[in-house]
JSON list of C-alpha atoms in Angstrom, two decimals:
[
{"chain": "A", "resi": 1, "resn": "UNK", "atom": "CA", "xyz": [181.51, -44.40, -63.86]},
{"chain": "A", "resi": 2, "resn": "UNK", "atom": "CA", "xyz": [183.96, -41.42, -63.13]},
{"chain": "A", "resi": 3, "resn": "UNK", "atom": "CA", "xyz": [183.76, -41.91, -59.20]},
{"chain": "A", "resi": 4, "resn": "UNK", "atom": "CA", "xyz": [184.45, -45.55, -59.76]},
{"chain": "A", "resi": 5, "resn": "UNK", "atom": "CA", "xyz": [187.41, -44.83, -62.01]},
{"chain": "A", "resi": 6, "resn": "UNK", "atom": "CA", "xyz": [188.72, -42.58, -59.46]},
{"chain": "A", "resi": 7, "resn": "UNK", "atom": "CA", "xyz": [188.88, -45.36, -56.94]},
{"chain": "A", "resi": 8, "resn": "UNK", "atom": "CA", "xyz": [191.38, -47.39, -59.16]},
{"chain": "A", "resi": 9, "resn": "UNK", "atom": "CA", "xyz": [192.94, -45.31, -61.95]},
{"chain": "A", "resi": 10, "resn": "UNK", "atom": "CA", "xyz": [196.36, -44.33, -60.86]},
{"chain": "A", "resi": 11, "resn": "UNK", "atom": "CA", "xyz": [197.98, -40.84, -61.41]},
{"chain": "A", "resi": 12, "resn": "UNK", "atom": "CA", "xyz": [200.70, -42.59, -63.38]},
{"chain": "A", "resi": 13, "resn": "UNK", "atom": "CA", "xyz": [198.17, -43.69, -65.96]},
{"chain": "A", "resi": 14, "resn": "UNK", "atom": "CA", "xyz": [197.57, -40.79, -68.49]},
{"chain": "A", "resi": 15, "resn": "UNK", "atom": "CA", "xyz": [196.08, -42.64, -71.35]},
{"chain": "A", "resi": 16, "resn": "UNK", "atom": "CA", "xyz": [192.42, -41.45, -72.15]},
{"chain": "A", "resi": 17, "resn": "UNK", "atom": "CA", "xyz": [192.48, -39.48, -68.86]},
{"chain": "A", "resi": 18, "resn": "UNK", "atom": "CA", "xyz": [190.59, -36.07, -69.41]},
{"chain": "A", "resi": 19, "resn": "UNK", "atom": "CA", "xyz": [193.25, -33.49, -70.63]},
{"chain": "A", "resi": 20, "resn": "UNK", "atom": "CA", "xyz": [196.09, -35.93, -70.66]},
{"chain": "A", "resi": 21, "resn": "UNK", "atom": "CA", "xyz": [197.98, -37.88, -73.15]},
{"chain": "A", "resi": 22, "resn": "UNK", "atom": "CA", "xyz": [201.15, -39.15, -74.51]},
{"chain": "A", "resi": 23, "resn": "UNK", "atom": "CA", "xyz": [202.83, -35.85, -74.11]},
{"chain": "A", "resi": 24, "resn": "UNK", "atom": "CA", "xyz": [202.40, -36.02, -70.34]},
{"chain": "A", "resi": 25, "resn": "UNK", "atom": "CA", "xyz": [204.43, -39.12, -70.59]},
{"chain": "A", "resi": 26, "resn": "UNK", "atom": "CA", "xyz": [207.16, -37.89, -72.76]},
{"chain": "A", "resi": 27, "resn": "UNK", "atom": "CA", "xyz": [207.57, -34.43, -71.31]},
{"chain": "A", "resi": 28, "resn": "UNK", "atom": "CA", "xyz": [207.29, -35.38, -67.58]},
{"chain": "A", "resi": 29, "resn": "UNK", "atom": "CA", "xyz": [210.04, -38.29, -67.95]},
{"chain": "A", "resi": 30, "resn": "UNK", "atom": "CA", "xyz": [212.15, -36.08, -70.16]},
{"chain": "A", "resi": 31, "resn": "UNK", "atom": "CA", "xyz": [212.25, -33.28, -67.64]},
{"chain": "A", "resi": 32, "resn": "UNK", "atom": "CA", "xyz": [212.82, -35.60, -64.73]},
{"chain": "A", "resi": 33, "resn": "UNK", "atom": "CA", "xyz": [215.75, -37.41, -66.51]},
{"chain": "A", "resi": 34, "resn": "UNK", "atom": "CA", "xyz": [217.21, -34.21, -67.08]},
{"chain": "A", "resi": 35, "resn": "UNK", "atom": "CA", "xyz": [216.81, -32.82, -63.74]},
{"chain": "A", "resi": 36, "resn": "UNK", "atom": "CA", "xyz": [218.29, -36.02, -62.38]},
{"chain": "A", "resi": 37, "resn": "UNK", "atom": "CA", "xyz": [221.30, -35.96, -64.73]},
{"chain": "A", "resi": 38, "resn": "UNK", "atom": "CA", "xyz": [222.01, -32.23, -63.80]},
{"chain": "A", "resi": 39, "resn": "UNK", "atom": "CA", "xyz": [222.08, -33.36, -60.13]},
{"chain": "A", "resi": 40, "resn": "UNK", "atom": "CA", "xyz": [225.03, -35.78, -60.99]},
{"chain": "A", "resi": 41, "resn": "UNK", "atom": "CA", "xyz": [222.78, -38.81, -60.64]},
{"chain": "A", "resi": 42, "resn": "UNK", "atom": "CA", "xyz": [222.53, -41.71, -63.06]},
{"chain": "A", "resi": 43, "resn": "UNK", "atom": "CA", "xyz": [219.07, -41.94, -65.05]},
{"chain": "A", "resi": 44, "resn": "UNK", "atom": "CA", "xyz": [218.03, -45.09, -66.92]},
{"chain": "A", "resi": 45, "resn": "UNK", "atom": "CA", "xyz": [214.82, -44.74, -68.86]},
{"chain": "A", "resi": 46, "resn": "UNK", "atom": "CA", "xyz": [212.81, -47.98, -69.59]},
{"chain": "A", "resi": 47, "resn": "UNK", "atom": "CA", "xyz": [210.14, -48.00, -72.46]},
{"chain": "A", "resi": 48, "resn": "UNK", "atom": "CA", "xyz": [208.00, -51.03, -72.46]},
{"chain": "A", "resi": 49, "resn": "UNK", "atom": "CA", "xyz": [205.23, -52.02, -75.09]},
{"chain": "A", "resi": 50, "resn": "UNK", "atom": "CA", "xyz": [202.78, -54.85, -74.75]},
{"chain": "A", "resi": 51, "resn": "UNK", "atom": "CA", "xyz": [202.19, -57.16, -77.72]},
{"chain": "A", "resi": 52, "resn": "UNK", "atom": "CA", "xyz": [198.52, -56.95, -78.84]},
{"chain": "A", "resi": 53, "resn": "UNK", "atom": "CA", "xyz": [197.38, -55.76, -75.41]},
{"chain": "A", "resi": 54, "resn": "UNK", "atom": "CA", "xyz": [193.66, -55.92, -75.96]},
{"chain": "A", "resi": 55, "resn": "UNK", "atom": "CA", "xyz": [193.74, -59.39, -77.84]},
{"chain": "A", "resi": 56, "resn": "UNK", "atom": "CA", "xyz": [195.56, -60.81, -74.86]},
{"chain": "A", "resi": 57, "resn": "UNK", "atom": "CA", "xyz": [193.14, -59.66, -71.92]},
{"chain": "A", "resi": 58, "resn": "UNK", "atom": "CA", "xyz": [192.02, -62.63, -69.96]},
{"chain": "A", "resi": 59, "resn": "UNK", "atom": "CA", "xyz": [188.34, -61.66, -69.68]},
{"chain": "A", "resi": 60, "resn": "UNK", "atom": "CA", "xyz": [187.58, -63.94, -66.56]},
{"chain": "A", "resi": 61, "resn": "UNK", "atom": "CA", "xyz": [190.76, -62.26, -64.78]},
{"chain": "A", "resi": 62, "resn": "UNK", "atom": "CA", "xyz": [189.35, -58.67, -66.14]},
{"chain": "A", "resi": 63, "resn": "UNK", "atom": "CA", "xyz": [185.81, -59.27, -64.83]},
{"chain": "A", "resi": 64, "resn": "UNK", "atom": "CA", "xyz": [187.13, -60.41, -61.53]},
{"chain": "A", "resi": 65, "resn": "UNK", "atom": "CA", "xyz": [189.24, -57.07, -61.38]},
{"chain": "A", "resi": 66, "resn": "UNK", "atom": "CA", "xyz": [186.12, -55.12, -62.29]},
{"chain": "A", "resi": 67, "resn": "UNK", "atom": "CA", "xyz": [184.35, -56.66, -59.43]},
{"chain": "A", "resi": 68, "resn": "UNK", "atom": "CA", "xyz": [187.12, -56.24, -56.77]},
{"chain": "A", "resi": 69, "resn": "UNK", "atom": "CA", "xyz": [187.46, -52.55, -57.60]},
{"chain": "A", "resi": 70, "resn": "UNK", "atom": "CA", "xyz": [183.70, -52.03, -57.07]},
{"chain": "A", "resi": 71, "resn": "UNK", "atom": "CA", "xyz": [182.23, -51.70, -60.54]},
{"chain": "A", "resi": 72, "resn": "UNK", "atom": "CA", "xyz": [178.54, -52.00, -60.25]},
{"chain": "A", "resi": 73, "resn": "UNK", "atom": "CA", "xyz": [177.65, -55.93, -60.82]},
{"chain": "A", "resi": 74, "resn": "UNK", "atom": "CA", "xyz": [175.03, -54.94, -63.36]},
{"chain": "A", "resi": 75, "resn": "UNK", "atom": "CA", "xyz": [177.76, -53.72, -65.70]},
{"chain": "A", "resi": 76, "resn": "UNK", "atom": "CA", "xyz": [180.20, -56.49, -65.00]},
{"chain": "A", "resi": 77, "resn": "UNK", "atom": "CA", "xyz": [177.35, -59.21, -65.60]},
{"chain": "A", "resi": 78, "resn": "UNK", "atom": "CA", "xyz": [176.12, -57.25, -68.76]},
{"chain": "A", "resi": 79, "resn": "UNK", "atom": "CA", "xyz": [179.75, -57.25, -70.18]},
{"chain": "A", "resi": 80, "resn": "UNK", "atom": "CA", "xyz": [180.15, -61.02, -69.39]},
{"chain": "A", "resi": 81, "resn": "UNK", "atom": "CA", "xyz": [177.03, -61.97, -71.07]},
{"chain": "A", "resi": 82, "resn": "UNK", "atom": "CA", "xyz": [177.78, -59.67, -73.97]},
{"chain": "A", "resi": 83, "resn": "UNK", "atom": "CA", "xyz": [181.16, -61.57, -74.60]},
{"chain": "A", "resi": 84, "resn": "UNK", "atom": "CA", "xyz": [179.55, -64.87, -73.99]},
{"chain": "A", "resi": 85, "resn": "UNK", "atom": "CA", "xyz": [177.00, -64.19, -76.81]},
{"chain": "A", "resi": 86, "resn": "UNK", "atom": "CA", "xyz": [178.97, -62.37, -79.22]},
{"chain": "A", "resi": 87, "resn": "UNK", "atom": "CA", "xyz": [179.05, -63.73, -82.69]},
{"chain": "A", "resi": 88, "resn": "UNK", "atom": "CA", "xyz": [181.58, -61.88, -84.93]},
{"chain": "A", "resi": 89, "resn": "UNK", "atom": "CA", "xyz": [181.56, -62.36, -88.63]},
{"chain": "A", "resi": 90, "resn": "UNK", "atom": "CA", "xyz": [183.30, -60.72, -91.54]},
{"chain": "A", "resi": 91, "resn": "UNK", "atom": "CA", "xyz": [181.08, -58.87, -94.11]},
{"chain": "A", "resi": 92, "resn": "UNK", "atom": "CA", "xyz": [182.30, -58.89, -97.71]},
{"chain": "A", "resi": 93, "resn": "UNK", "atom": "CA", "xyz": [180.32, -57.50, -100.58]},
{"chain": "A", "resi": 94, "resn": "UNK", "atom": "CA", "xyz": [177.20, -57.28, -98.57]},
{"chain": "A", "resi": 95, "resn": "UNK", "atom": "CA", "xyz": [177.47, -61.00, -97.34]},
{"chain": "A", "resi": 96, "resn": "UNK", "atom": "CA", "xyz": [178.12, -62.15, -93.99]},
{"chain": "A", "resi": 97, "resn": "UNK", "atom": "CA", "xyz": [180.63, -65.05, -93.43]},
{"chain": "A", "resi": 98, "resn": "UNK", "atom": "CA", "xyz": [180.55, -67.77, -91.02]},
{"chain": "A", "resi": 99, "resn": "UNK", "atom": "CA", "xyz": [180.73, -66.99, -87.15]},
{"chain": "A", "resi": 100, "resn": "UNK", "atom": "CA", "xyz": [184.29, -66.65, -86.09]},
{"chain": "A", "resi": 101, "resn": "UNK", "atom": "CA", "xyz": [184.80, -68.28, -82.54]},
{"chain": "A", "resi": 102, "resn": "UNK", "atom": "CA", "xyz": [185.62, -65.42, -80.02]},
{"chain": "A", "resi": 103, "resn": "UNK", "atom": "CA", "xyz": [188.24, -66.77, -77.81]},
{"chain": "A", "resi": 104, "resn": "UNK", "atom": "CA", "xyz": [190.02, -64.19, -75.42]},
{"chain": "A", "resi": 105, "resn": "UNK", "atom": "CA", "xyz": [190.72, -60.64, -75.58]},
{"chain": "A", "resi": 106, "resn": "UNK", "atom": "CA", "xyz": [188.32, -57.43, -75.64]},
{"chain": "A", "resi": 107, "resn": "UNK", "atom": "CA", "xyz": [187.06, -55.52, -78.49]},
{"chain": "A", "resi": 108, "resn": "UNK", "atom": "CA", "xyz": [189.45, -52.42, -79.02]},
{"chain": "A", "resi": 109, "resn": "UNK", "atom": "CA", "xyz": [187.41, -49.58, -79.74]},
{"chain": "A", "resi": 110, "resn": "UNK", "atom": "CA", "xyz": [184.50, -50.77, -77.66]},
{"chain": "A", "resi": 111, "resn": "UNK", "atom": "CA", "xyz": [183.57, -47.94, -75.06]},
{"chain": "A", "resi": 112, "resn": "UNK", "atom": "CA", "xyz": [184.99, -50.10, -72.27]},
{"chain": "A", "resi": 113, "resn": "UNK", "atom": "CA", "xyz": [188.24, -51.34, -74.01]},
{"chain": "A", "resi": 114, "resn": "UNK", "atom": "CA", "xyz": [190.40, -48.33, -72.55]},
{"chain": "A", "resi": 115, "resn": "UNK", "atom": "CA", "xyz": [189.03, -49.20, -69.09]},
{"chain": "A", "resi": 116, "resn": "UNK", "atom": "CA", "xyz": [189.81, -52.69, -69.46]},
{"chain": "A", "resi": 117, "resn": "UNK", "atom": "CA", "xyz": [193.46, -52.01, -70.42]},
{"chain": "A", "resi": 118, "resn": "UNK", "atom": "CA", "xyz": [193.75, -49.28, -67.80]},
{"chain": "A", "resi": 119, "resn": "UNK", "atom": "CA", "xyz": [192.30, -51.35, -65.10]},
{"chain": "A", "resi": 120, "resn": "UNK", "atom": "CA", "xyz": [194.73, -54.27, -65.98]},
{"chain": "A", "resi": 121, "resn": "UNK", "atom": "CA", "xyz": [197.69, -52.28, -66.18]},
{"chain": "A", "resi": 122, "resn": "UNK", "atom": "CA", "xyz": [196.83, -50.36, -62.68]},
{"chain": "A", "resi": 123, "resn": "UNK", "atom": "CA", "xyz": [197.96, -53.84, -61.28]},
{"chain": "A", "resi": 124, "resn": "UNK", "atom": "CA", "xyz": [201.23, -53.69, -63.05]},
{"chain": "A", "resi": 125, "resn": "UNK", "atom": "CA", "xyz": [201.71, -50.15, -61.67]},
{"chain": "A", "resi": 126, "resn": "UNK", "atom": "CA", "xyz": [200.99, -51.03, -58.06]},
{"chain": "A", "resi": 127, "resn": "UNK", "atom": "CA", "xyz": [203.20, -54.00, -58.26]},
{"chain": "A", "resi": 128, "resn": "UNK", "atom": "CA", "xyz": [206.00, -51.99, -59.91]},
{"chain": "A", "resi": 129, "resn": "UNK", "atom": "CA", "xyz": [205.75, -49.30, -57.11]},
{"chain": "A", "resi": 130, "resn": "UNK", "atom": "CA", "xyz": [206.12, -51.86, -54.60]},
{"chain": "A", "resi": 131, "resn": "UNK", "atom": "CA", "xyz": [209.07, -53.59, -56.01]},
{"chain": "A", "resi": 132, "resn": "UNK", "atom": "CA", "xyz": [210.88, -50.51, -57.68]},
{"chain": "A", "resi": 133, "resn": "UNK", "atom": "CA", "xyz": [209.64, -47.22, -56.26]},
{"chain": "A", "resi": 134, "resn": "UNK", "atom": "CA", "xyz": [210.34, -45.06, -59.50]},
{"chain": "A", "resi": 135, "resn": "UNK", "atom": "CA", "xyz": [208.69, -42.34, -61.50]},
{"chain": "A", "resi": 136, "resn": "UNK", "atom": "CA", "xyz": [206.28, -44.20, -63.87]},
{"chain": "A", "resi": 137, "resn": "UNK", "atom": "CA", "xyz": [203.99, -43.08, -66.70]},
{"chain": "A", "resi": 138, "resn": "UNK", "atom": "CA", "xyz": [201.47, -45.23, -68.75]},
{"chain": "A", "resi": 139, "resn": "UNK", "atom": "CA", "xyz": [199.54, -44.31, -71.88]},
{"chain": "A", "resi": 140, "resn": "UNK", "atom": "CA", "xyz": [197.23, -47.31, -72.12]},
{"chain": "A", "resi": 141, "resn": "UNK", "atom": "CA", "xyz": [199.57, -50.21, -72.77]},
{"chain": "A", "resi": 142, "resn": "UNK", "atom": "CA", "xyz": [202.83, -48.21, -73.31]},
{"chain": "A", "resi": 143, "resn": "UNK", "atom": "CA", "xyz": [204.60, -48.06, -70.06]},
{"chain": "A", "resi": 144, "resn": "UNK", "atom": "CA", "xyz": [207.69, -45.98, -69.03]},
{"chain": "A", "resi": 145, "resn": "UNK", "atom": "CA", "xyz": [209.86, -45.54, -66.10]},
{"chain": "A", "resi": 146, "resn": "UNK", "atom": "CA", "xyz": [212.84, -43.61, -64.80]},
{"chain": "A", "resi": 147, "resn": "UNK", "atom": "CA", "xyz": [215.38, -45.58, -62.69]},
{"chain": "A", "resi": 148, "resn": "UNK", "atom": "CA", "xyz": [218.59, -44.86, -60.96]},
{"chain": "A", "resi": 149, "resn": "UNK", "atom": "CA", "xyz": [220.48, -48.17, -61.57]},
{"chain": "A", "resi": 150, "resn": "UNK", "atom": "CA", "xyz": [220.81, -51.01, -64.07]},
{"chain": "A", "resi": 151, "resn": "UNK", "atom": "CA", "xyz": [219.59, -53.22, -61.16]},
{"chain": "A", "resi": 152, "resn": "UNK", "atom": "CA", "xyz": [216.41, -51.32, -60.79]},
{"chain": "A", "resi": 153, "resn": "UNK", "atom": "CA", "xyz": [215.67, -51.95, -64.30]},
{"chain": "A", "resi": 154, "resn": "UNK", "atom": "CA", "xyz": [216.40, -55.66, -64.01]},
{"chain": "A", "resi": 155, "resn": "UNK", "atom": "CA", "xyz": [213.87, -55.84, -60.99]},
{"chain": "A", "resi": 156, "resn": "UNK", "atom": "CA", "xyz": [211.41, -53.69, -63.10]},
{"chain": "A", "resi": 157, "resn": "UNK", "atom": "CA", "xyz": [211.76, -56.35, -65.98]},
{"chain": "A", "resi": 158, "resn": "UNK", "atom": "CA", "xyz": [211.23, -59.44, -63.77]},
{"chain": "A", "resi": 159, "resn": "UNK", "atom": "CA", "xyz": [208.40, -57.63, -62.17]},
{"chain": "A", "resi": 160, "resn": "UNK", "atom": "CA", "xyz": [206.99, -57.12, -65.68]},
{"chain": "A", "resi": 161, "resn": "UNK", "atom": "CA", "xyz": [207.62, -60.72, -66.58]},
{"chain": "A", "resi": 162, "resn": "UNK", "atom": "CA", "xyz": [205.69, -61.96, -63.57]},
{"chain": "A", "resi": 163, "resn": "UNK", "atom": "CA", "xyz": [202.78, -59.63, -64.45]},
{"chain": "A", "resi": 164, "resn": "UNK", "atom": "CA", "xyz": [202.69, -61.02, -67.92]},
{"chain": "A", "resi": 165, "resn": "UNK", "atom": "CA", "xyz": [202.51, -64.65, -66.66]},
{"chain": "A", "resi": 166, "resn": "UNK", "atom": "CA", "xyz": [199.88, -63.75, -64.20]},
{"chain": "A", "resi": 167, "resn": "UNK", "atom": "CA", "xyz": [197.64, -61.72, -66.76]},
{"chain": "A", "resi": 168, "resn": "UNK", "atom": "CA", "xyz": [198.20, -63.14, -70.17]},
{"chain": "A", "resi": 169, "resn": "UNK", "atom": "CA", "xyz": [199.98, -60.24, -71.26]},
{"chain": "A", "resi": 170, "resn": "UNK", "atom": "CA", "xyz": [203.36, -60.06, -73.24]},
{"chain": "A", "resi": 171, "resn": "UNK", "atom": "CA", "xyz": [206.09, -57.46, -73.30]},
{"chain": "A", "resi": 172, "resn": "UNK", "atom": "CA", "xyz": [207.47, -56.79, -76.74]},
{"chain": "A", "resi": 173, "resn": "UNK", "atom": "CA", "xyz": [211.15, -57.44, -76.89]},
{"chain": "A", "resi": 174, "resn": "UNK", "atom": "CA", "xyz": [211.26, -55.67, -80.26]},
{"chain": "A", "resi": 175, "resn": "UNK", "atom": "CA", "xyz": [209.43, -52.63, -79.49]},
{"chain": "A", "resi": 176, "resn": "UNK", "atom": "CA", "xyz": [210.68, -52.20, -75.93]},
{"chain": "A", "resi": 177, "resn": "UNK", "atom": "CA", "xyz": [213.93, -50.14, -74.98]}
]
């Protein structure tokens, strides 16, 4: 699936990318902010966190995105069937409980869950870059950007709100800065 991922995964997304991780977010933005300030330009850093990102994924939207970016249909339909047929239960002291209805979201830790979040957030990246071209970095559902004005931050937040309404996601007011 690597050739398929290369078609949609943005360079700004470093979560679960081979050889990349959270330091690529922090060090990149910190160095860029310092360079911007040394040039006498303003620098505003915006850090956004999603509330229960994996639990809030709208699967019908997700599977449409998978198809739109050319994921093999066999994989899309197999995943759709798997979620349609899943019957989660709790196991306590060797006994399985009643079936728990599985509504929305994707199973975090599933081999596809990182692709699920990355694909969904790649839509956010593309929209952000159209509205407010600024250096961005994402580590799965944690998004960061460096802006030159408070207006750019306001525009970015409006864009994020629109994305949340469209995608079922929710930006955390408590864990964002």
